[in-house]
Structures are given as C-alpha cells and as structure tokens.
Tab-separated table of C-alpha atoms and ligand atoms in Angstrom:
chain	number	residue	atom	x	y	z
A	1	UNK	CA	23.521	10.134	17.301
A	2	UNK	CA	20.158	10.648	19.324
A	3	UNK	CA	18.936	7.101	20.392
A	4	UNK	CA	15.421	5.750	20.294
A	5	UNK	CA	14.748	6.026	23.634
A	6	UNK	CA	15.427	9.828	23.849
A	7	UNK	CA	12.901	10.245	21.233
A	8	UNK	CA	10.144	7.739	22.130
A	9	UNK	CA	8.468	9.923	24.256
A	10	UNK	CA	7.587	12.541	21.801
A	11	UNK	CA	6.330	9.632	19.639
A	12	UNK	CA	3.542	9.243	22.680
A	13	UNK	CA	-0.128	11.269	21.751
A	14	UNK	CA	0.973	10.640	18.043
A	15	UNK	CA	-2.653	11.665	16.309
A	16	UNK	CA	-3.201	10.944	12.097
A	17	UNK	CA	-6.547	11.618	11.131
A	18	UNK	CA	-7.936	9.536	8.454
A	19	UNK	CA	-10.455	10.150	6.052
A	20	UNK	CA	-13.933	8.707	5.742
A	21	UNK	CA	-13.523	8.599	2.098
A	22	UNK	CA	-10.682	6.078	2.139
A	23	UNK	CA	-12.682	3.261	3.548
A	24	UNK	CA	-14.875	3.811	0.335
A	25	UNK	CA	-14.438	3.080	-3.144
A	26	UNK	CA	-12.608	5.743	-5.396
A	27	UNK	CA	-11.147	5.548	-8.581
A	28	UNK	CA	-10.090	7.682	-11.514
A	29	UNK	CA	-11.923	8.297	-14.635
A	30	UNK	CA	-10.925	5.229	-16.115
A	31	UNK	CA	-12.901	2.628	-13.314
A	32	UNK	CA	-13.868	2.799	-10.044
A	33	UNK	CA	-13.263	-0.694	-8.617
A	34	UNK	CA	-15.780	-2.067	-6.162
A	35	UNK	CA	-14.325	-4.622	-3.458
A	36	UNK	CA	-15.671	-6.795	-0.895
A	37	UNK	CA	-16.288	-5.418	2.709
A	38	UNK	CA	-16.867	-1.683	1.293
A	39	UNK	CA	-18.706	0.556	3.833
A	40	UNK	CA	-22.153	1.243	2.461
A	41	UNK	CA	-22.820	3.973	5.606
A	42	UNK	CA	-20.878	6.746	7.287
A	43	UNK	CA	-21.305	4.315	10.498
A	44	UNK	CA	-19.810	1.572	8.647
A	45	UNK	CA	-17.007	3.878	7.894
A	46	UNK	CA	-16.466	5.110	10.992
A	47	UNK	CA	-16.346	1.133	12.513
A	48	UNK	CA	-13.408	0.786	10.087
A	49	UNK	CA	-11.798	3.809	11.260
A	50	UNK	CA	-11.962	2.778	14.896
A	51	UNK	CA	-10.517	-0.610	13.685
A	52	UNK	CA	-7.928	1.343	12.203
A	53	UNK	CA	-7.391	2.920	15.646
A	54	UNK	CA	-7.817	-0.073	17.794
A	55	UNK	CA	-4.473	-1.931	16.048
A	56	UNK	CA	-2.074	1.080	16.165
A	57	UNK	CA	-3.420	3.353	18.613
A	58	UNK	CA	-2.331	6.382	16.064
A	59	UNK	CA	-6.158	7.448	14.670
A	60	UNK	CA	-8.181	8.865	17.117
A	61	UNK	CA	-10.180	11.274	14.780
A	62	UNK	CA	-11.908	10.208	11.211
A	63	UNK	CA	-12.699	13.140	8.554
A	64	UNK	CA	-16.099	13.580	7.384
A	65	UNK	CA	-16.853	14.818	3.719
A	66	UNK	CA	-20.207	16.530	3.065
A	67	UNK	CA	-22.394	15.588	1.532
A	68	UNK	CA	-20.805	12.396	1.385
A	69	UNK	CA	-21.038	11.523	4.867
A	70	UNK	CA	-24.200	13.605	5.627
A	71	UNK	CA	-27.021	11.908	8.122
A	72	UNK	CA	-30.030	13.677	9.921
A	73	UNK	CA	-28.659	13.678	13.282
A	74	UNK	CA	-24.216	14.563	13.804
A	75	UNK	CA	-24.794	14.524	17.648
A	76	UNK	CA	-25.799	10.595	17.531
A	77	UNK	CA	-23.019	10.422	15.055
A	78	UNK	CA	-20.888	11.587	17.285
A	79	UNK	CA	-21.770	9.434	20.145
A	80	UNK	CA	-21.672	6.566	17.825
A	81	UNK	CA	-17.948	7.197	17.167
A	82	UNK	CA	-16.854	7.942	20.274
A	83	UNK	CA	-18.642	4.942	21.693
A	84	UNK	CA	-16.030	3.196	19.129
A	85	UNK	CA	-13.146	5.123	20.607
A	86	UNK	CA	-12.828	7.975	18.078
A	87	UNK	CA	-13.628	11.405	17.747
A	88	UNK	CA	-15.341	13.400	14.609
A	89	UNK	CA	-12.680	14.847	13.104
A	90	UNK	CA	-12.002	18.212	9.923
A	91	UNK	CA	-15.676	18.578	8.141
A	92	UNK	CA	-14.946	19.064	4.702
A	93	UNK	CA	-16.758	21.210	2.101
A	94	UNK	CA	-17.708	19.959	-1.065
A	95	UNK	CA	-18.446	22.513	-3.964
A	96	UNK	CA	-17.293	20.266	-7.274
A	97	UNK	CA	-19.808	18.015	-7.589
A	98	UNK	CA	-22.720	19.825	-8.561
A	99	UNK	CA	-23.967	21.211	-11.891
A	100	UNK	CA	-24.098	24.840	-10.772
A	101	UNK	CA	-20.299	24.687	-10.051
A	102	UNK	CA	-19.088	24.365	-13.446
A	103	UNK	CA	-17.346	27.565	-13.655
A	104	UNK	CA	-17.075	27.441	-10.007
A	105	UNK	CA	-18.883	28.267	-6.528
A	106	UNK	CA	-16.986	30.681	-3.891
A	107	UNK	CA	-15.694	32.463	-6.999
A	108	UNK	CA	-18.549	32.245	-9.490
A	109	UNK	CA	-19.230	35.379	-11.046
A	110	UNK	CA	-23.092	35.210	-10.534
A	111	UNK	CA	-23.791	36.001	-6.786
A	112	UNK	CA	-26.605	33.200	-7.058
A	113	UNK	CA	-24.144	30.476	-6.938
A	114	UNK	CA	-21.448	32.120	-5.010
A	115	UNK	CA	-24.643	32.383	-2.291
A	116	UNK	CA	-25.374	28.530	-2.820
A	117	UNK	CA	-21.446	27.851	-2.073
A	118	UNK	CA	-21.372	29.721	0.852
A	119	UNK	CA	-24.643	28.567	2.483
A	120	UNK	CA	-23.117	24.853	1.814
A	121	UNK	CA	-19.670	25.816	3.981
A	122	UNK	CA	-22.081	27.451	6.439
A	123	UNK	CA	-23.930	24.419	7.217
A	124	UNK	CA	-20.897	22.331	7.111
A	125	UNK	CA	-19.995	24.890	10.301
A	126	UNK	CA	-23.640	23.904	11.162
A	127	UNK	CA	-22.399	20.489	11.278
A	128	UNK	CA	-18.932	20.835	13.510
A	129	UNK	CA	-20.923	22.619	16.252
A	130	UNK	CA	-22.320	19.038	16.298
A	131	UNK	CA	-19.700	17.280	15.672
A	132	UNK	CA	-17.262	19.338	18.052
A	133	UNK	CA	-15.090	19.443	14.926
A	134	UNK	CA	-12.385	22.127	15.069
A	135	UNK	CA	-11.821	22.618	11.249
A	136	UNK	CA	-13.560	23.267	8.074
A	137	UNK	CA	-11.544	22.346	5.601
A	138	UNK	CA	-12.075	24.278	1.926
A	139	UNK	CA	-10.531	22.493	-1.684
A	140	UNK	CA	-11.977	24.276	-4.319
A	141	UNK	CA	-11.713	22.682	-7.830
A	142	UNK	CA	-12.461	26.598	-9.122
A	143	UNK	CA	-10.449	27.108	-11.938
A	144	UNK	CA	-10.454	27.662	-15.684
A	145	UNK	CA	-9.806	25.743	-19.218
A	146	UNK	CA	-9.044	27.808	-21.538
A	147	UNK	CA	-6.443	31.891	-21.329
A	148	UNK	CA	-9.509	34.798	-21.308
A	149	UNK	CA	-12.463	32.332	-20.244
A	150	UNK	CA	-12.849	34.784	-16.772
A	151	UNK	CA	-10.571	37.610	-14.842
A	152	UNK	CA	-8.770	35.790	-12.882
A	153	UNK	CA	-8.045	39.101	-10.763
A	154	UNK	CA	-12.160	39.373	-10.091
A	155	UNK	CA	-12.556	35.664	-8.974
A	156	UNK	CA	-9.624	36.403	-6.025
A	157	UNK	CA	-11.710	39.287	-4.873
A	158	UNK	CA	-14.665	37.004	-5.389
A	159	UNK	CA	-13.240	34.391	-3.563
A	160	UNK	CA	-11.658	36.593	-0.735
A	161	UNK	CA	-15.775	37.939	-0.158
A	162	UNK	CA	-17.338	34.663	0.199
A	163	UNK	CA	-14.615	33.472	2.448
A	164	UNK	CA	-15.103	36.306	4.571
A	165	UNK	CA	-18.696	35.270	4.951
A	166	UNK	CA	-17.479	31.959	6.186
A	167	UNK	CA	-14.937	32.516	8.128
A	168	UNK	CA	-17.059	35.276	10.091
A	169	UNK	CA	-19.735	32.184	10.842
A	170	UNK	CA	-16.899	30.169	12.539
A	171	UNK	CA	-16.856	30.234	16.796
A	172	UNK	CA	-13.737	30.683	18.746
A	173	UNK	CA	-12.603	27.765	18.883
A	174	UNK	CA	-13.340	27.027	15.215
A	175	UNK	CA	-10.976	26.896	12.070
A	176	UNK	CA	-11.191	27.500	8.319
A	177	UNK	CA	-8.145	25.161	6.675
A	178	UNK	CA	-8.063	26.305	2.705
A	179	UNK	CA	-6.193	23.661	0.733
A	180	UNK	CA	-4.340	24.577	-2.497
A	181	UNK	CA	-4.056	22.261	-5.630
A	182	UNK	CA	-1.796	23.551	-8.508
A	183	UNK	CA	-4.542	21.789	-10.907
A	184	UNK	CA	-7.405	19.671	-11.773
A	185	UNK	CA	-10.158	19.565	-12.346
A	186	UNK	CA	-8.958	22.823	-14.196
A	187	UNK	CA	-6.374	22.617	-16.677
A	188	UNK	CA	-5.304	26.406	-16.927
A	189	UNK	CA	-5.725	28.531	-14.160
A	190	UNK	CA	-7.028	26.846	-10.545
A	191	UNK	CA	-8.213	30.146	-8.074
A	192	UNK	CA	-6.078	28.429	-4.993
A	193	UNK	CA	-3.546	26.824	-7.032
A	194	UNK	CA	-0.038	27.137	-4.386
A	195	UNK	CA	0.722	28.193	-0.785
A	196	UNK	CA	1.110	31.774	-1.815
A	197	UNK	CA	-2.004	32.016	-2.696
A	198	UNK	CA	-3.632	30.267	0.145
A	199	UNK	CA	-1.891	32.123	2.342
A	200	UNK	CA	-2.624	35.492	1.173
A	201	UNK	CA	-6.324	34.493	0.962
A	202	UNK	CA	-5.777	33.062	4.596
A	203	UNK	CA	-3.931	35.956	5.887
A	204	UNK	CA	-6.391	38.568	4.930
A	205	UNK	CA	-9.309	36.702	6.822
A	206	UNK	CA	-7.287	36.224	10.284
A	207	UNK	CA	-5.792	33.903	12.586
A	208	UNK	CA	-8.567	31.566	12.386
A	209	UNK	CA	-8.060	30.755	8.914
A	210	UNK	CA	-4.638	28.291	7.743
A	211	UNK	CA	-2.844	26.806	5.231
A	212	UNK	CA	-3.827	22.748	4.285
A	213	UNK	CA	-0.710	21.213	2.578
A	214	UNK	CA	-1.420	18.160	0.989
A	215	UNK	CA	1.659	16.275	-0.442
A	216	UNK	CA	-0.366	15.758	-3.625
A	217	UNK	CA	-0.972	19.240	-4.960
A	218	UNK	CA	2.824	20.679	-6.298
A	219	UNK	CA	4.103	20.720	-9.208
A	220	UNK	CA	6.777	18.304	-9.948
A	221	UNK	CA	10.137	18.698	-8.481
A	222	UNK	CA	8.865	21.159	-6.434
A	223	UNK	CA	10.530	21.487	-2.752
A	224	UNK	CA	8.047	20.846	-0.698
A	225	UNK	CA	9.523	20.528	3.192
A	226	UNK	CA	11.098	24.511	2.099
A	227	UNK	CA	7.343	25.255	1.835
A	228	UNK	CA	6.385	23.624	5.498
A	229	UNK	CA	9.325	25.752	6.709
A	230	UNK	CA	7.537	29.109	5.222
A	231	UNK	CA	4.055	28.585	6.677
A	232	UNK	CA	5.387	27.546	10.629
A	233	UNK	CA	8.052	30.195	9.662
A	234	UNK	CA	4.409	32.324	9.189
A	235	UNK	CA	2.544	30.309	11.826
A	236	UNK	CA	-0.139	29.298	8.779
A	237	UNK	CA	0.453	25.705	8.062
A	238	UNK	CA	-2.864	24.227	9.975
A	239	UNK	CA	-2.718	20.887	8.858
A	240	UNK	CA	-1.478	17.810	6.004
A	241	UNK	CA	-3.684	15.911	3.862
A	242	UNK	CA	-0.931	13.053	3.798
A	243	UNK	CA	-0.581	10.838	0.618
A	244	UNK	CA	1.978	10.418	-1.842
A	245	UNK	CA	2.262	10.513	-5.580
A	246	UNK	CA	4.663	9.216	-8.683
A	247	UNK	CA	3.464	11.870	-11.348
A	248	UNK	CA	0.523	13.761	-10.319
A	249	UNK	CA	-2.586	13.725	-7.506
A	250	UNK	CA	-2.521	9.955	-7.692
A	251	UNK	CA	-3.259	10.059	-3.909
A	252	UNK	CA	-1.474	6.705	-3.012
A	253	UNK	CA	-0.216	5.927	0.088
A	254	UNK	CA	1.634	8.196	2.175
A	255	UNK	CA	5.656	7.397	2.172
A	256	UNK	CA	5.308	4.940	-0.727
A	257	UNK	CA	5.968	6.683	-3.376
A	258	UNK	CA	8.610	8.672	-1.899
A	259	UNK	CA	9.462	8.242	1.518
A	260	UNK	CA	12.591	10.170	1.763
A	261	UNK	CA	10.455	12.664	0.854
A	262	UNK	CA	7.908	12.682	3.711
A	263	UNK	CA	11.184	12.178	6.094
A	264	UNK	CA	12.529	15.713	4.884
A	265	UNK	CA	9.323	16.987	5.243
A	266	UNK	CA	8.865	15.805	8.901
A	267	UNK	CA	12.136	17.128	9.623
A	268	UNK	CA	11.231	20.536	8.521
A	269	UNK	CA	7.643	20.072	10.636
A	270	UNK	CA	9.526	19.151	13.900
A	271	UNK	CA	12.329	21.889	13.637
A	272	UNK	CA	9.955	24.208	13.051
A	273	UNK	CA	7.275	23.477	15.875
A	274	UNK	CA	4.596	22.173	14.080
A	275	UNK	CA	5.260	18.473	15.748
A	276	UNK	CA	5.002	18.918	19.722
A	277	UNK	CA	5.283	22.758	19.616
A	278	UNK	CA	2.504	24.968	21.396
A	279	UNK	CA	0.280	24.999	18.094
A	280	UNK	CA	1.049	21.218	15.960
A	281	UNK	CA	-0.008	21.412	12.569
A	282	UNK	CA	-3.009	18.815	12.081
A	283	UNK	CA	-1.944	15.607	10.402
A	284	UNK	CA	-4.314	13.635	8.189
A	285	UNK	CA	-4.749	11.311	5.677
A	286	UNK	CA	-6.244	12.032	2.103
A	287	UNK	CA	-5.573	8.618	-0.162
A	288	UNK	CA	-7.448	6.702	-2.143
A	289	UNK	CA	-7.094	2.976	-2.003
A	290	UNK	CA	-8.174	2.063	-5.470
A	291	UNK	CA	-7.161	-1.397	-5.813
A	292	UNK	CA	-5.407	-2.590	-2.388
A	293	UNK	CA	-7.720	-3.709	0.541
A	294	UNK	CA	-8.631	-0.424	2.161
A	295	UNK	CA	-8.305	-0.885	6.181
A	296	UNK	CA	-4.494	-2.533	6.056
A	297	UNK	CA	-3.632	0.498	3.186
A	298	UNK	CA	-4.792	3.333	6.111
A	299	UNK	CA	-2.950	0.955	8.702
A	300	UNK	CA	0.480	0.918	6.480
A	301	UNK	CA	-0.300	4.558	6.136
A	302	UNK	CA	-0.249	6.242	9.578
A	303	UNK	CA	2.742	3.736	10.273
A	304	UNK	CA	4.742	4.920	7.886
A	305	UNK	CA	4.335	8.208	9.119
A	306	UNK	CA	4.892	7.666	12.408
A	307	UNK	CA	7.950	5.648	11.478
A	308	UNK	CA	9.164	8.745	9.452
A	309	UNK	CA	8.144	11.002	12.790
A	310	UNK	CA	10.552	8.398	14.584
A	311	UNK	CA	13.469	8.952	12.288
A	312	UNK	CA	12.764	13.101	12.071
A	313	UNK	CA	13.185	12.754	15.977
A	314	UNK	CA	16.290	11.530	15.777
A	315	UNK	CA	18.271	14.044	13.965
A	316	UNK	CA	20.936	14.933	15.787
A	317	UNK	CA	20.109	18.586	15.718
A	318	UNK	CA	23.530	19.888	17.622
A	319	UNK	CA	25.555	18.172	15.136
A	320	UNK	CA	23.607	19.475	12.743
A	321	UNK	CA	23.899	22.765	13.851
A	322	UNK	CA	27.596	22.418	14.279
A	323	UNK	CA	28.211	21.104	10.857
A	324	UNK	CA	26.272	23.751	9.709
A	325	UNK	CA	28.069	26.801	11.457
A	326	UNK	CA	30.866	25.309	10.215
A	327	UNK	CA	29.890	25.236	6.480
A	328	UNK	CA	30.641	21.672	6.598
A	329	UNK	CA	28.738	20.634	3.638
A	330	UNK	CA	29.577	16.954	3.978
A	331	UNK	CA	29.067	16.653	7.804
A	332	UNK	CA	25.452	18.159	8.183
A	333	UNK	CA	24.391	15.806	5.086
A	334	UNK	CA	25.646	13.038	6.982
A	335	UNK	CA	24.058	13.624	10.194
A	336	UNK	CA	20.623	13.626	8.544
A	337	UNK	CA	21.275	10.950	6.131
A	338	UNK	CA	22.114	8.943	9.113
A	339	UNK	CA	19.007	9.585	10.944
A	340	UNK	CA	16.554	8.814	7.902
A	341	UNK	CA	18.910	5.079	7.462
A	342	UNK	CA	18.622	4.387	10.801
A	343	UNK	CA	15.857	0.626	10.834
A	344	UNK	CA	13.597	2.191	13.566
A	345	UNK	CA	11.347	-0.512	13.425
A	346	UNK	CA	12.259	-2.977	15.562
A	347	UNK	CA	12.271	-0.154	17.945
A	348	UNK	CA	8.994	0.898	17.055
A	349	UNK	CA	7.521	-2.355	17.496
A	350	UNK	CA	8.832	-3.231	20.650
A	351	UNK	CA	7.429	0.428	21.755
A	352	UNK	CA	3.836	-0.436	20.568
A	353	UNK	CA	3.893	-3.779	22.936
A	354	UNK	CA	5.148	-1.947	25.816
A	355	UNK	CA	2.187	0.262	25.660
A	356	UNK	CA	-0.294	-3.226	24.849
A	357	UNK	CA	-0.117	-2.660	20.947
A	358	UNK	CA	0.525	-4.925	18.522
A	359	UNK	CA	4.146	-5.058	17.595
A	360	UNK	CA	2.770	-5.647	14.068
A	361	UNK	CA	-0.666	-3.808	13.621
A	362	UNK	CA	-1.426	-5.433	10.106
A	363	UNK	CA	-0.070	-8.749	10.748
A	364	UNK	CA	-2.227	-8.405	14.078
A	365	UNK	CA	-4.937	-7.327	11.909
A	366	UNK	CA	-4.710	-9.508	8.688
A	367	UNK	CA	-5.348	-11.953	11.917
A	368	UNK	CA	-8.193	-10.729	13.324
A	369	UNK	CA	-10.545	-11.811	11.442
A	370	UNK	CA	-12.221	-8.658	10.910
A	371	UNK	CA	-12.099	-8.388	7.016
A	372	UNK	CA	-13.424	-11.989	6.523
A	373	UNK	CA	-16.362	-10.604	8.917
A	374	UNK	CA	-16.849	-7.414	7.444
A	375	UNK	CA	-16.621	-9.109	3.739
A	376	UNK	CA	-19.259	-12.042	4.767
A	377	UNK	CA	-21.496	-9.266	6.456
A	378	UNK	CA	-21.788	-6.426	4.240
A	379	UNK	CA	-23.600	-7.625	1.391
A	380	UNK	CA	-26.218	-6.045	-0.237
A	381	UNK	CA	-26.586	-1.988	-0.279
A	382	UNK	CA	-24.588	0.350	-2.359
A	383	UNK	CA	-21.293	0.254	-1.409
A	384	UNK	CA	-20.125	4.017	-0.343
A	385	UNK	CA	-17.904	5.955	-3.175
A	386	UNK	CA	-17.541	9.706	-4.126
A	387	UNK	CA	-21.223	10.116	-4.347
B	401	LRH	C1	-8.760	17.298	-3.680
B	401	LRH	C2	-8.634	16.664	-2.317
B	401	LRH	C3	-9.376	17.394	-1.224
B	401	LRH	C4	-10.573	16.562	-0.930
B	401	LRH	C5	-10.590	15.526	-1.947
B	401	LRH	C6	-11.121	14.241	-1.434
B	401	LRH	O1	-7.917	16.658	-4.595
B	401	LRH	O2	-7.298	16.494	-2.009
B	401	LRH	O3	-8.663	17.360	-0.033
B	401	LRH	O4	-11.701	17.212	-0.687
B	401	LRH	O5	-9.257	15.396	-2.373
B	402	MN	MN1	-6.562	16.755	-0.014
C-alpha cells in the first residue's frame, strides 16, 4: 500500500480553477434564490475567489464568463486579481442568451448570425490577450426540438467553418477548449452533444483546440473515467468543468453526489498523465450553489477533489499491475478499493498546516468573519446572476 507521504508531494502545485459564476446567484427555471453577501461586480467576485484561495491554497485562477463578467478595461482587471493573489483564468463564450441564437449561433444556417457568433468568440480572444488567459472555452446550447427541424449533417460543417475562424484568431500560446453536453437547452439533437463529437470537431482544427469534460454532460450510467482514458489516450482532454449530479446537469458540488465516481475518474486522469504529466489536463469548477452559502460550497469543492487526487495517488499501481497480469479479478479490485477507503484526511490536514494552511479551511473560514462582513457590506446593487 503506497503511504501518504510518498504521495504528498505530487499533491504540492495542486491548481482548481473556479468559476466566477458560482459566487453569483443561479437557479433553475423554477427560482433563482437571492442570498445575502452575493457579488454584485466581477471585482466582488473575484475578492471571493481569492478568499477561496487564501484558506486552501488550491485556487489560484477564477473563470470569467462573457458577457457576464465583461468591464471596459481586462488589464486593470487583471491587476486587480492578481493584487488579490489570483490569476484570470479560461474566458468563456457565451452564445445562448441572446434572441438571435434561437436556432443557434456557430451553426446557424444564416451566415448573419453565424458572423455575430464568431465575432463574439473573437473578442472573447480579444479579451485573454488581456487577461493572459490561455483558454477559450466554447459550450454551445445549438441543438434542435423537434426530428427534420434542420440537417443536422449541414450544421457540423457549419459548425466545423466558424470554428475554424476562431481557432485561426488564437496566438501560440492560446487554446480553444469545446465542451460537449448530451442535451439542454435542446431536447432532440444538441450539435456537440458527446466526446466523439468534440473530438472530431477538435481534431480537424489542430493541436490547439481540446476536449472540455464536464462531469455533468453524459448520459446516465454512462462510464465516464473510460472516456478520460480515450482523450489522454488521444492527448485531447484539455480540461474538467468539475461538478456532480444525481439525475441530470444539476451542477452540484463536485464529489457529492457521487464521489466514488470522481475517485475512478482521477485514477484514470493520473494513470494516464493528465495529473503531473508533461501536458495536465486543466481542472475547474462549473457548479451552481443554488441554495447553500456560496464561498464554503467552492471551499468543500476543490477539497474534495484534492482529497480524491490524494486517494488516486495512492493506488498501488504495481500491485495493480500484478493482479492484473495475473487475471486476478479479485486482487486488482482490492488494491483500488483499498486506496479510495483509505481516511486521507487527517493526513491532508496535517499537510495543509505544515505548509501554514488551515488544517480545516471552512472551519477556518466559517471563523473568519468574512461572510458576516461581506453580508453587512454588500447591500444595495443588483446582486450578480446569469445575466
Ligand atoms: C453549460 C455549462 C457551460 C457553461 C455554463 C455555465 O451547461 O456547463 O460550461 O458555460 O454551464
Ligand atoms: Mn460546464
């Protein structure tokens, strides 16, 4: 059995991302609850973030959703931020929200609107060379209601054109991350619905454009870590949007709903590179904390998943491989059963105070005083939402 301290190392440089969005209010269709403290600014946001940061030392970069997060000048953003300790993380697009996208944007079938999509991603690329953001990350709710309503054969080539147009704007350094959803807002066909799909869309563009897995977007029952094994297998999985999820893109926190789950998955991630290899995949956060305070719910978040890193690490993978040479079915369960039951925690929190963290980031936060201040102080203004 591998032992904590063989692994803590690799737990060091540990980076979650976590999204602007989070800090705000979001809902479903039903209500959008409001709650004390809620950001009404991207800086407000971003102070949260860094809060987030400060108490676990896991969340150097925050997300930034356009237009949601949009403000006249990214480079004093950016200075604000890192003033706070963290960097301007993925820019992502956002081409559901407006009238004209109703039977879609990048895939439209009038070139008028397919134009107005693509100028949006291009000034979100506008934006990183502000920011210093690597990737621009692409969800497109494209999709259809209703068998016949459009070719879904002329919307791929539709969408594999505009990409091309963005992707050929990105610099060197630069990334396009296109994130698949198997449905919603459409209810029949979505135009990046699974991996294959992203991936073939991907592939055709180059190495500059990935795969964006987020833990929300299969179909029930589906296997999810075999599908992290394909895309480092295919060196396309760029990044995570981490959450978890009971029955459909309920975007709850990550490891809560199933966190044997995100253990298998992490397995796959660090035996196939994407953890400490030459090229990690990006990790980040996409949740929605629609009724529990927001700032403990990201802290709980990018704990869990670097308690789940802690118990990937210590798979004993020569046992494993052992076991498995020798067909013995038994035997290789066991040795990664026994890795995902082993109580890390108390490990994990003596870890964080050895490197001056608190051994309990939301006790040490619930005790900080911070949300009474930021609940007394933020009155007034429209608290910040999907808008
Ligand atoms: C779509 C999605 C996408 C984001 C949005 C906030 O469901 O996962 O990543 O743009 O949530
Ligand atoms: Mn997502």
């Amino acid at each position: 059995m591998t032992s904590f301290g063989e692994i803590a190392a690799r737990l060091e440089g540990q980076a979650i991302e976590v999204p602007s969005w989070a800090y705000g209010n979001s809902g479903t269709r039903f209500k959008v609850f409001g709650s004390a403290g809620t950001p009404r600014t991207v800086q407000e946001k971003i102070a949260d973030a860094a809060t987030v940061h400060r108490f676990t030392g896991l969340a150097p970069s925050v997300a930034l959703h356009i237009p949601w997060d949009d403000v006249d000048d990214f480079g004093k953003l950016r200075t604000y931020a890192e003033d706070l300790g963290v960097r301007l993380g993925t820019i992502n697009s956002n081409t559901f929200q407006d009238d004209d996208y109703k039977l879609g944007s990048l895939t439209h079938s009038d070139p008028r609107i397919r134009r107005k999509a693509i100028e949006h991603n291009l000034a979100c690329v506008d934006v990183m060379d502000e920011t210093g953001s690597r990737d621009l990350k692409i969800w497109l709710a494209d999709g259809t209601n209703y068998p016949g309503q459009d070719d879904l054969r002329g919307r791929q080539d539709r969408l594999q054109e505009s990409l091309r147009t963005i992707y050929d704007r990105l610099g060197a350094d630069q990334r396009l991350v296109l994130e698949y959803k198997f449905f919603e807002p459409a209810f029949y066909h979505t135009d990046v619905p699974d991996w294959g799909t992203s991936y073939v869309q991907c592939a055709a563009l180059g190495d500059k454009a990935v795969v964006c897995l987020d833990t929300g977007h299969h179909a029930p029952g589906t296997n999810i870590e075999f599908i992290v094994m394909q895309l480092l297998r295919l060196g396309k999985l760029g990044s995570f949007d981490f959450n978890s999820r009971f029955y459909a893109d309920d975007d709850l926190m990550v490891g809560a709903a199933d966190p044997f789950q995100l253990f298998r998955i992490l397995v796959e991630v660090v035996r196939g590179g994407g953890y400490d290899g030459d090229d990690p995949v990006a990790f980040m956060l996409d949740q929605c904390h629609n009724i529990e305070k927001k700032i403990p719910g990201q802290i709980r978040s990018v704990l869990n998943v670097q308690e789940m890193t802690a118990r990937a690490l210590l798979v004993d993978t020569e046992a494993l491989a052992v076991a498995q040479a020798e067909g013995d079915v038994l035997a290789a369960n066991r040795v990664v059963m026994d890795a995902f039951y082993t109580d890390v925690r108390p490990d994990l929190a003596a870890w964080r105070e050895s490197r001056g963290l608190p051994g309990d980031p939301e006790a040490a936060y619930a005790a900080s005083g911070y949300q009474e201040q930021i609940e007394e102080e933020r009155v007034g203004g429209t608290q910040a939402g999907w808008n």
